[in-house]
Amino acid sequence: MAMAAVAANPSATAEDPEPHREAVPGLESQRRQIENGESGRERPLRAGESWFLVEQHWYRQWEVYVQGGEQDSSTFPGCINNAKLFEDQINWCLKKGLVEGEDYVLLPSAAWHFLVGWYGLEQGQPPIERKVVELRGTRKVEVYPVELLLVPHRDMGTPHSAQFSQIDSIDLVLRTAREKFLVRPEKETRLWVKNSQGSFERLCNTRVTVLDAALKSGQLVVMETRSKDGTWPSAQPQAGNKASKEDEDFQGQPGICGLTNLGNTCFMNSALQCLSNVPQLTEYFLKNRYLEELNFCNPLGMKGEIAEAYADLVKQAWSGHHRSIVPQVFKTKVGHFASQFLGYQQHDSQELLSFLLDGLHEDLNRVKKKEYVELCDAAGRPDHEVAQEAWQNHKRRNDSVIVDTFHGLFKSTLVCPDCGNVSVTFDPFCYLSVPLPVSHKRVMEVFFVSMDPRRKPEQHRLVVPKKGKISDLCVALAKHTGVSPERMMVADVFSHRFYKIYQLEESLSSILDRDDIFIYEVSGRSAICENSREDVVLPIYLRERTPARDYNNSYYGLMLFGHPLLVSVPRDRLSWDSLYHILLYRLSRYVTRPSSDDEDDGDEKDMAAKDSIPKPGHVAGGSSQNPGPEQAGPSSGVAGGSRAPVNNSPGPSHWPQRARRKHLFTLQTVNSNGTSDRSNFNEDTHGVSSSSQPYIAIDWEPEMKKRYYNEVEAEGYVKHDCVGYVLKKAPVRLRECIELFTTMETLEKENPWFCPSCKQHQLATKKLDLWKLPETLIIHLKRFSYTRFSREKLDTLVEFPIRDLDFSEFVKPQNESAPELYKYDLIAVSNHYGGLRDGHYTTFACNKDSGQWHYFDDNSVSPVTENQIESKAAYVLFYQRQDVARRAKPQPDLSDPPAPPACGQPPNSEFMDVN
């Protein structure tokens, strides 16, 4: 009965190992508290709460004890003893394969603590606490947690075992590993897991659970620590370990680090160097604040990969342990998510910058689930109210360090020209693309061909409206020549033929600067089509008969040469004989007429029947030589002569009965390419048809051409005084570009606005105003102009201030109490040298720590002075608002070491390679 007394009052004996147990209630009360009620084992499971394992035999003994109703010592269970549940008494690992109801029972936390309070726990045994997890909609107690083997990257031979619930986050695994391996707080770490194939995979998202990451017991988890030079040990190839150690020994100025050109990647290097020198963005990555904001679930993002790749570049560049780095991983990531940047073609630095800012924003967006936001018009409300609403709506879907740093707000005002309806909206922007004030004039070089055969062609340089017509070109030439514009025809000559003959109403934009434009004087009553005026304009080509290779060298081809002509012919003289003499007169400057010594022997049988000029397809003098079939297409410059029957039939002649002069060439009707087409010939007529095929070819025999055709004289031309004229490009100020950006404009026909009042698409007037300016303002100078017919780069010098760029007059409304909100200092410039196809990008940037400007040309970095920064190459400007980061350090001294001679000037071949 002594034992029963102890059971009834456990605290009454000195041998009790737990002298401070709670007062033990009656046996029936114990049973109700443990079995039923809110604290009992019958209560439902709740995710996240703790339950405890109790050995089955002990619990059944306790049930017998409380159900007996008597405090009999023979059934008293004693202290809770879970020894049968453990593998050993040292590590206290749970045995494998335990079954609920056979080996153990589960008790909620309250019931467990009641039993421990009443009966105590065997000395030295740990409680077996387990969490309730909800897996696929089902709640259960996780008896066997996931047991992971943790190892550091530097020593993978001795793994450390640690247990985690399936609902524990990967961040807990990382924190546990950091504690086990004594990693300092400032060090950055990441985790890898070894999969069933034996390869390692990154555990990128530390916010997911062990279950979501599909981690299983026994898997090896490797913790990697970033090196002091900003690289990850796993990213270093084995062959590069020696170079990596040399870089670690090198100590330079953080941020002064070049980027290797991987092949036409200077555009990427320039954009990265500019962005790397934005102080607040770089500090955000260097201090690892980005790790907490990586958004792996954003469908508009890149799964955090772009942000991580950019962070790796920033940490390496600002470690001070590299002279230059190879951005190969970043280039691969960019090409993976933006296929336009795949390969190694040249691209636009501003286009890459736009992609990168958008990618970083979505990868770091703090908004994990974007809500639908309806855009609202002003509808007469005050501007400040509508602007605040627009900015709040923008932030409800877009909230990141990119928005904090680079986003501002436009005010857009549209006015309907019909009903006067005014629409005011506020839209966010990431950068300003400002146009350059360009001249509305254009300089064009042309050659003028006079009707006077004694005058050589004249080269003219004409100033015409950029959006003018062909008629404007003729009017400008008329001022130099005195020839009326109505007596001019304009043609594009290419490869000895007319590529195009222009109409007066056509736009000048269809003519490229590289085109060879000839303007021909014609008679004032001429036209190239029939039934319009009294004279007909015939396009004339020059061809030479030349041997063409064949198996037997038996036939000849015809090759175009010289400059084609446009010749006015009176309609009543459209015969082959008349045309021959007209052309002989037009060619008289460089074609010599046969002398009396060159006359024929007067053999009648060699004379033509009526005209001594053969019909189309016939050779002069009835020559029996057969021209062969056509040899080449129009692109080769060779036009073949068709085979033609020989005309030896005698007949009356209009020539005097004496020896006639030789004919220097023959005439042939051809198509616009200069090739013959027999299907259009009409050999039964003596006239020239101008309706079906108004192109005529002058065909020369090689000997006749060599003897009578003066090639040097034919190619000769003179330069008019106007050729020395140069259209001066005066420099413009950045302020003018911004004024042009905020100037009211009328929408184009291709982009009308739908007026909600008129219910029609209207060419409304549009005006943009700056409402809210960002901390860092990116200004893109629109140097590249693209039209349907041409592309050009504007190399106008834009003068921009290094300090104190004031936007106060452009921002509405102004905060007069805080003028520093509108003043900016320059921090970086992306430069573009060269043309559209062979350009090169570089960067000027101011180091945030030293305040010194440097010139970044791929992997080469050199210091520069401020007076070298402004140049015609400036393309994208980065300005930082003065109130954001006032530099306490002194401004760079203008007497600093000079930069290479080409810095701030268009680079020459000795200074850099052009892609």
PDB file of N, CA, C and O in Angstrom, residues 752-803:
ATOM      1  N   PRO A 752      -4.110  56.757 -84.822  1.00  0.00           N
ATOM      2  CA  PRO A 752      -5.146  57.686 -84.362  1.00  0.00           C
ATOM      3  C   PRO A 752      -5.591  57.350 -82.945  1.00  0.00           C
ATOM      4  O   PRO A 752      -5.298  56.286 -82.405  1.00  0.00           O
ATOM      5  N   TRP A 753      -6.322  58.297 -82.342  1.00  0.00           N
ATOM      6  CA  TRP A 753      -6.843  58.121 -80.984  1.00  0.00           C
ATOM      7  C   TRP A 753      -8.364  58.004 -81.065  1.00  0.00           C
ATOM      8  O   TRP A 753      -9.026  58.748 -81.784  1.00  0.00           O
ATOM      9  N   PHE A 754      -8.924  57.035 -80.320  1.00  0.00           N
ATOM     10  CA  PHE A 754     -10.375  56.861 -80.308  1.00  0.00           C
ATOM     11  C   PHE A 754     -10.973  57.806 -79.269  1.00  0.00           C
ATOM     12  O   PHE A 754     -10.743  57.654 -78.071  1.00  0.00           O
ATOM     13  N   CYS A 755     -11.719  58.780 -79.739  1.00  0.00           N
ATOM     14  CA  CYS A 755     -12.331  59.767 -78.848  1.00  0.00           C
ATOM     15  C   CYS A 755     -13.587  59.165 -78.226  1.00  0.00           C
ATOM     16  O   CYS A 755     -14.514  58.770 -78.958  1.00  0.00           O
ATOM     17  N   PRO A 756     -13.653  59.073 -76.892  1.00  0.00           N
ATOM     18  CA  PRO A 756     -14.846  58.493 -76.254  1.00  0.00           C
ATOM     19  C   PRO A 756     -16.088  59.361 -76.408  1.00  0.00           C
ATOM     20  O   PRO A 756     -17.202  58.879 -76.231  1.00  0.00           O
ATOM     21  N   SER A 757     -15.883  60.634 -76.757  1.00  0.00           N
ATOM     22  CA  SER A 757     -17.034  61.522 -76.927  1.00  0.00           C
ATOM     23  C   SER A 757     -17.598  61.414 -78.343  1.00  0.00           C
ATOM     24  O   SER A 757     -18.796  61.258 -78.542  1.00  0.00           O
ATOM     25  N   CYS A 758     -16.698  61.499 -79.354  1.00  0.00           N
ATOM     26  CA  CYS A 758     -17.138  61.399 -80.754  1.00  0.00           C
ATOM     27  C   CYS A 758     -17.423  59.968 -81.177  1.00  0.00           C
ATOM     28  O   CYS A 758     -18.109  59.730 -82.171  1.00  0.00           O
ATOM     29  N   LYS A 759     -16.830  59.001 -80.441  1.00  0.00           N
ATOM     30  CA  LYS A 759     -16.920  57.584 -80.811  1.00  0.00           C
ATOM     31  C   LYS A 759     -16.275  57.329 -82.171  1.00  0.00           C
ATOM     32  O   LYS A 759     -16.710  56.493 -82.955  1.00  0.00           O
ATOM     33  N   GLN A 760     -15.195  58.089 -82.460  1.00  0.00           N
ATOM     34  CA  GLN A 760     -14.480  57.919 -83.721  1.00  0.00           C
ATOM     35  C   GLN A 760     -12.974  58.032 -83.467  1.00  0.00           C
ATOM     36  O   GLN A 760     -12.544  58.642 -82.478  1.00  0.00           O
ATOM     37  N   HIS A 761     -12.195  57.464 -84.382  1.00  0.00           N
ATOM     38  CA  HIS A 761     -10.743  57.631 -84.320  1.00  0.00           C
ATOM     39  C   HIS A 761     -10.378  59.001 -84.880  1.00  0.00           C
ATOM     40  O   HIS A 761     -10.798  59.357 -85.979  1.00  0.00           O
ATOM     41  N   GLN A 762      -9.596  59.738 -84.101  1.00  0.00           N
ATOM     42  CA  GLN A 762      -9.279  61.114 -84.458  1.00  0.00           C
ATOM     43  C   GLN A 762      -7.763  61.324 -84.428  1.00  0.00           C
ATOM     44  O   GLN A 762      -7.036  60.683 -83.668  1.00  0.00           O
ATOM     45  N   LEU A 763      -7.305  62.250 -85.273  1.00  0.00           N
ATOM     46  CA  LEU A 763      -5.896  62.665 -85.246  1.00  0.00           C
ATOM     47  C   LEU A 763      -5.767  63.791 -84.217  1.00  0.00           C
ATOM     48  O   LEU A 763      -5.661  64.970 -84.546  1.00  0.00           O
ATOM     49  N   ALA A 764      -5.796  63.398 -82.962  1.00  0.00           N
ATOM     50  CA  ALA A 764      -5.820  64.364 -81.864  1.00  0.00           C
ATOM     51  C   ALA A 764      -4.448  65.001 -81.673  1.00  0.00           C
ATOM     52  O   ALA A 764      -3.420  64.504 -82.143  1.00  0.00           O
ATOM     53  N   THR A 765      -4.443  66.116 -80.971  1.00  0.00           N
ATOM     54  CA  THR A 765      -3.178  66.712 -80.542  1.00  0.00           C
ATOM     55  C   THR A 765      -2.769  66.075 -79.218  1.00  0.00           C
ATOM     56  O   THR A 765      -3.601  65.793 -78.359  1.00  0.00           O
ATOM     57  N   LYS A 766      -1.479  65.845 -79.061  1.00  0.00           N
ATOM     58  CA  LYS A 766      -0.969  65.173 -77.875  1.00  0.00           C
ATOM     59  C   LYS A 766       0.167  65.979 -77.276  1.00  0.00           C
ATOM     60  O   LYS A 766       1.041  66.465 -77.986  1.00  0.00           O
ATOM     61  N   LYS A 767       0.170  66.073 -75.949  1.00  0.00           N
ATOM     62  CA  LYS A 767       1.244  66.777 -75.249  1.00  0.00           C
ATOM     63  C   LYS A 767       1.647  65.974 -74.024  1.00  0.00           C
ATOM     64  O   LYS A 767       0.806  65.519 -73.256  1.00  0.00           O
ATOM     65  N   LEU A 768       2.954  65.783 -73.873  1.00  0.00           N
ATOM     66  CA  LEU A 768       3.504  65.089 -72.712  1.00  0.00           C
ATOM     67  C   LEU A 768       4.154  66.092 -71.772  1.00  0.00           C
ATOM     68  O   LEU A 768       4.884  66.989 -72.222  1.00  0.00           O
ATOM     69  N   ASP A 769       3.884  65.946 -70.499  1.00  0.00           N
ATOM     70  CA  ASP A 769       4.542  66.752 -69.465  1.00  0.00           C
ATOM     71  C   ASP A 769       5.134  65.814 -68.424  1.00  0.00           C
ATOM     72  O   ASP A 769       4.619  64.716 -68.185  1.00  0.00           O
ATOM     73  N   LEU A 770       6.224  66.253 -67.800  1.00  0.00           N
ATOM     74  CA  LEU A 770       6.838  65.477 -66.727  1.00  0.00           C
ATOM     75  C   LEU A 770       6.141  65.840 -65.416  1.00  0.00           C
ATOM     76  O   LEU A 770       6.036  67.018 -65.068  1.00  0.00           O
ATOM     77  N   TRP A 771       5.673  64.827 -64.690  1.00  0.00           N
ATOM     78  CA  TRP A 771       4.943  65.086 -63.446  1.00  0.00           C
ATOM     79  C   TRP A 771       5.768  64.664 -62.228  1.00  0.00           C
ATOM     80  O   TRP A 771       5.893  65.418 -61.272  1.00  0.00           O
ATOM     81  N   LYS A 772       6.307  63.475 -62.264  1.00  0.00           N
ATOM     82  CA  LYS A 772       7.098  62.968 -61.142  1.00  0.00           C
ATOM     83  C   LYS A 772       8.409  62.436 -61.703  1.00  0.00           C
ATOM     84  O   LYS A 772       8.412  61.587 -62.593  1.00  0.00           O
ATOM     85  N   LEU A 773       9.527  62.924 -61.180  1.00  0.00           N
ATOM     86  CA  LEU A 773      10.837  62.509 -61.673  1.00  0.00           C
ATOM     87  C   LEU A 773      11.431  61.432 -60.768  1.00  0.00           C
ATOM     88  O   LEU A 773      11.248  61.463 -59.552  1.00  0.00           O
ATOM     89  N   PRO A 774      12.167  60.488 -61.344  1.00  0.00           N
ATOM     90  CA  PRO A 774      12.757  59.404 -60.546  1.00  0.00           C
ATOM     91  C   PRO A 774      14.060  59.827 -59.881  1.00  0.00           C
ATOM     92  O   PRO A 774      14.598  60.912 -60.150  1.00  0.00           O
ATOM     93  N   GLU A 775      14.593  58.962 -59.026  1.00  0.00           N
ATOM     94  CA  GLU A 775      15.874  59.221 -58.380  1.00  0.00           C
ATOM     95  C   GLU A 775      16.999  59.237 -59.405  1.00  0.00           C
ATOM     96  O   GLU A 775      17.889  60.087 -59.364  1.00  0.00           O
ATOM     97  N   THR A 776      16.970  58.287 -60.316  1.00  0.00           N
ATOM     98  CA  THR A 776      17.953  58.235 -61.396  1.00  0.00           C
ATOM     99  C   THR A 776      17.213  58.345 -62.717  1.00  0.00           C
ATOM    100  O   THR A 776      16.344  57.517 -63.018  1.00  0.00           O
ATOM    101  N   LEU A 777      17.552  59.357 -63.500  1.00  0.00           N
ATOM    102  CA  LEU A 777      16.853  59.636 -64.752  1.00  0.00           C
ATOM    103  C   LEU A 777      17.725  59.190 -65.926  1.00  0.00           C
ATOM    104  O   LEU A 777      18.867  59.627 -66.064  1.00  0.00           O
ATOM    105  N   ILE A 778      17.181  58.308 -66.743  1.00  0.00           N
ATOM    106  CA  ILE A 778      17.874  57.831 -67.949  1.00  0.00           C
ATOM    107  C   ILE A 778      17.308  58.602 -69.143  1.00  0.00           C
ATOM    108  O   ILE A 778      16.094  58.603 -69.366  1.00  0.00           O
ATOM    109  N   ILE A 779      18.196  59.241 -69.905  1.00  0.00           N
ATOM    110  CA  ILE A 779      17.779  60.005 -71.084  1.00  0.00           C
ATOM    111  C   ILE A 779      18.400  59.355 -72.313  1.00  0.00           C
ATOM    112  O   ILE A 779      19.622  59.298 -72.457  1.00  0.00           O
ATOM    113  N   HIS A 780      17.543  58.860 -73.180  1.00  0.00           N
ATOM    114  CA  HIS A 780      17.976  58.193 -74.418  1.00  0.00           C
ATOM    115  C   HIS A 780      17.872  59.199 -75.562  1.00  0.00           C
ATOM    116  O   HIS A 780      16.786  59.686 -75.872  1.00  0.00           O
ATOM    117  N   LEU A 781      19.009  59.516 -76.184  1.00  0.00           N
ATOM    118  CA  LEU A 781      19.031  60.424 -77.337  1.00  0.00           C
ATOM    119  C   LEU A 781      18.720  59.611 -78.591  1.00  0.00           C
ATOM    120  O   LEU A 781      19.478  58.707 -78.957  1.00  0.00           O
ATOM    121  N   LYS A 782      17.646  59.941 -79.266  1.00  0.00           N
ATOM    122  CA  LYS A 782      17.201  59.153 -80.423  1.00  0.00           C
ATOM    123  C   LYS A 782      18.046  59.515 -81.648  1.00  0.00           C
ATOM    124  O   LYS A 782      17.619  60.291 -82.507  1.00  0.00           O
ATOM    125  N   ARG A 783      19.238  58.915 -81.696  1.00  0.00           N
ATOM    126  CA  ARG A 783      20.162  59.211 -82.788  1.00  0.00           C
ATOM    127  C   ARG A 783      19.867  58.408 -84.049  1.00  0.00           C
ATOM    128  O   ARG A 783      20.307  58.770 -85.137  1.00  0.00           O
ATOM    129  N   PHE A 784      19.178  57.297 -83.907  1.00  0.00           N
ATOM    130  CA  PHE A 784      18.937  56.434 -85.056  1.00  0.00           C
ATOM    131  C   PHE A 784      17.558  56.722 -85.627  1.00  0.00           C
ATOM    132  O   PHE A 784      16.550  56.644 -84.926  1.00  0.00           O
ATOM    133  N   SER A 785      17.546  57.043 -86.914  1.00  0.00           N
ATOM    134  CA  SER A 785      16.300  57.377 -87.602  1.00  0.00           C
ATOM    135  C   SER A 785      15.995  56.284 -88.622  1.00  0.00           C
ATOM    136  O   SER A 785      16.844  55.939 -89.448  1.00  0.00           O
ATOM    137  N   TYR A 786      14.780  55.740 -88.550  1.00  0.00           N
ATOM    138  CA  TYR A 786      14.382  54.662 -89.445  1.00  0.00           C
ATOM    139  C   TYR A 786      13.128  55.082 -90.208  1.00  0.00           C
ATOM    140  O   TYR A 786      12.152  55.531 -89.621  1.00  0.00           O
ATOM    141  N   THR A 787      13.189  54.945 -91.536  1.00  0.00           N
ATOM    142  CA  THR A 787      12.010  55.165 -92.370  1.00  0.00           C
ATOM    143  C   THR A 787      11.820  53.927 -93.242  1.00  0.00           C
ATOM    144  O   THR A 787      12.591  52.969 -93.175  1.00  0.00           O
ATOM    145  N   ARG A 788      10.787  53.980 -94.085  1.00  0.00           N
ATOM    146  CA  ARG A 788      10.527  52.843 -94.955  1.00  0.00           C
ATOM    147  C   ARG A 788      11.661  52.630 -95.955  1.00  0.00           C
ATOM    148  O   ARG A 788      11.910  51.516 -96.391  1.00  0.00           O
ATOM    149  N   PHE A 789      12.340  53.726 -96.309  1.00  0.00           N
ATOM    150  CA  PHE A 789      13.344  53.627 -97.361  1.00  0.00           C
ATOM    151  C   PHE A 789      14.767  53.766 -96.847  1.00  0.00           C
ATOM    152  O   PHE A 789      15.715  53.417 -97.533  1.00  0.00           O
ATOM    153  N   SER A 790      14.965  54.305 -95.648  1.00  0.00           N
ATOM    154  CA  SER A 790      16.340  54.583 -95.239  1.00  0.00           C
ATOM    155  C   SER A 790      16.501  54.452 -93.731  1.00  0.00           C
ATOM    156  O   SER A 790      15.533  54.484 -92.979  1.00  0.00           O
ATOM    157  N   ARG A 791      17.755  54.290 -93.343  1.00  0.00           N
ATOM    158  CA  ARG A 791      18.150  54.304 -91.937  1.00  0.00           C
ATOM    159  C   ARG A 791      19.378  55.196 -91.834  1.00  0.00           C
ATOM    160  O   ARG A 791      20.291  55.117 -92.647  1.00  0.00           O
ATOM    161  N   GLU A 792      19.405  56.031 -90.838  1.00  0.00           N
ATOM    162  CA  GLU A 792      20.550  56.910 -90.678  1.00  0.00           C
ATOM    163  C   GLU A 792      20.803  57.182 -89.201  1.00  0.00           C
ATOM    164  O   GLU A 792      19.930  57.022 -88.361  1.00  0.00           O
ATOM    165  N   LYS A 793      22.059  57.562 -88.926  1.00  0.00           N
ATOM    166  CA  LYS A 793      22.423  57.941 -87.574  1.00  0.00           C
ATOM    167  C   LYS A 793      22.712  59.441 -87.559  1.00  0.00           C
ATOM    168  O   LYS A 793      23.437  59.953 -88.410  1.00  0.00           O
ATOM    169  N   LEU A 794      22.147  60.132 -86.580  1.00  0.00           N
ATOM    170  CA  LEU A 794      22.364  61.567 -86.438  1.00  0.00           C
ATOM    171  C   LEU A 794      23.583  61.773 -85.539  1.00  0.00           C
ATOM    172  O   LEU A 794      23.573  61.397 -84.374  1.00  0.00           O
ATOM    173  N   ASP A 795      24.634  62.358 -86.109  1.00  0.00           N
ATOM    174  CA  ASP A 795      25.857  62.565 -85.327  1.00  0.00           C
ATOM    175  C   ASP A 795      25.960  63.994 -84.808  1.00  0.00           C
ATOM    176  O   ASP A 795      27.041  64.533 -84.634  1.00  0.00           O
ATOM    177  N   THR A 796      24.786  64.584 -84.534  1.00  0.00           N
ATOM    178  CA  THR A 796      24.747  65.940 -83.988  1.00  0.00           C
ATOM    179  C   THR A 796      25.362  65.969 -82.581  1.00  0.00           C
ATOM    180  O   THR A 796      25.103  65.078 -81.773  1.00  0.00           O
ATOM    181  N   LEU A 797      26.153  66.975 -82.309  1.00  0.00           N
ATOM    182  CA  LEU A 797      26.705  67.143 -80.962  1.00  0.00           C
ATOM    183  C   LEU A 797      25.615  67.683 -80.043  1.00  0.00           C
ATOM    184  O   LEU A 797      25.039  68.741 -80.294  1.00  0.00           O
ATOM    185  N   VAL A 798      25.322  66.936 -78.990  1.00  0.00           N
ATOM    186  CA  VAL A 798      24.347  67.372 -77.982  1.00  0.00           C
ATOM    187  C   VAL A 798      25.129  67.821 -76.754  1.00  0.00           C
ATOM    188  O   VAL A 798      25.857  67.039 -76.143  1.00  0.00           O
ATOM    189  N   GLU A 799      24.995  69.077 -76.408  1.00  0.00           N
ATOM    190  CA  GLU A 799      25.691  69.618 -75.235  1.00  0.00           C
ATOM    191  C   GLU A 799      24.857  69.341 -73.989  1.00  0.00           C
ATOM    192  O   GLU A 799      23.705  69.767 -73.899  1.00  0.00           O
ATOM    193  N   PHE A 800      25.441  68.611 -73.040  1.00  0.00           N
ATOM    194  CA  PHE A 800      24.709  68.262 -71.822  1.00  0.00           C
ATOM    195  C   PHE A 800      25.576  68.620 -70.611  1.00  0.00           C
ATOM    196  O   PHE A 800      26.803  68.480 -70.645  1.00  0.00           O
ATOM    197  N   PRO A 801      24.965  69.094 -69.531  1.00  0.00           N
ATOM    198  CA  PRO A 801      25.740  69.488 -68.350  1.00  0.00           C
ATOM    199  C   PRO A 801      26.189  68.283 -67.535  1.00  0.00           C
ATOM    200  O   PRO A 801      25.497  67.266 -67.461  1.00  0.00           O
ATOM    201  N   ILE A 802      27.358  68.388 -66.914  1.00  0.00           N
ATOM    202  CA  ILE A 802      27.834  67.355 -66.000  1.00  0.00           C
ATOM    203  C   ILE A 802      27.120  67.492 -64.659  1.00  0.00           C
ATOM    204  O   ILE A 802      26.792  66.499 -64.013  1.00  0.00           O
ATOM    205  N   ARG A 803      26.877  68.723 -64.248  1.00  0.00           N
ATOM    206  CA  ARG A 803      26.203  68.977 -62.964  1.00  0.00           C
ATOM    207  C   ARG A 803      25.058  69.968 -63.159  1.00  0.00           C
ATOM    208  O   ARG A 803      25.031  70.734 -64.110  1.00  0.00           O
TER     209      ARG A 803
END
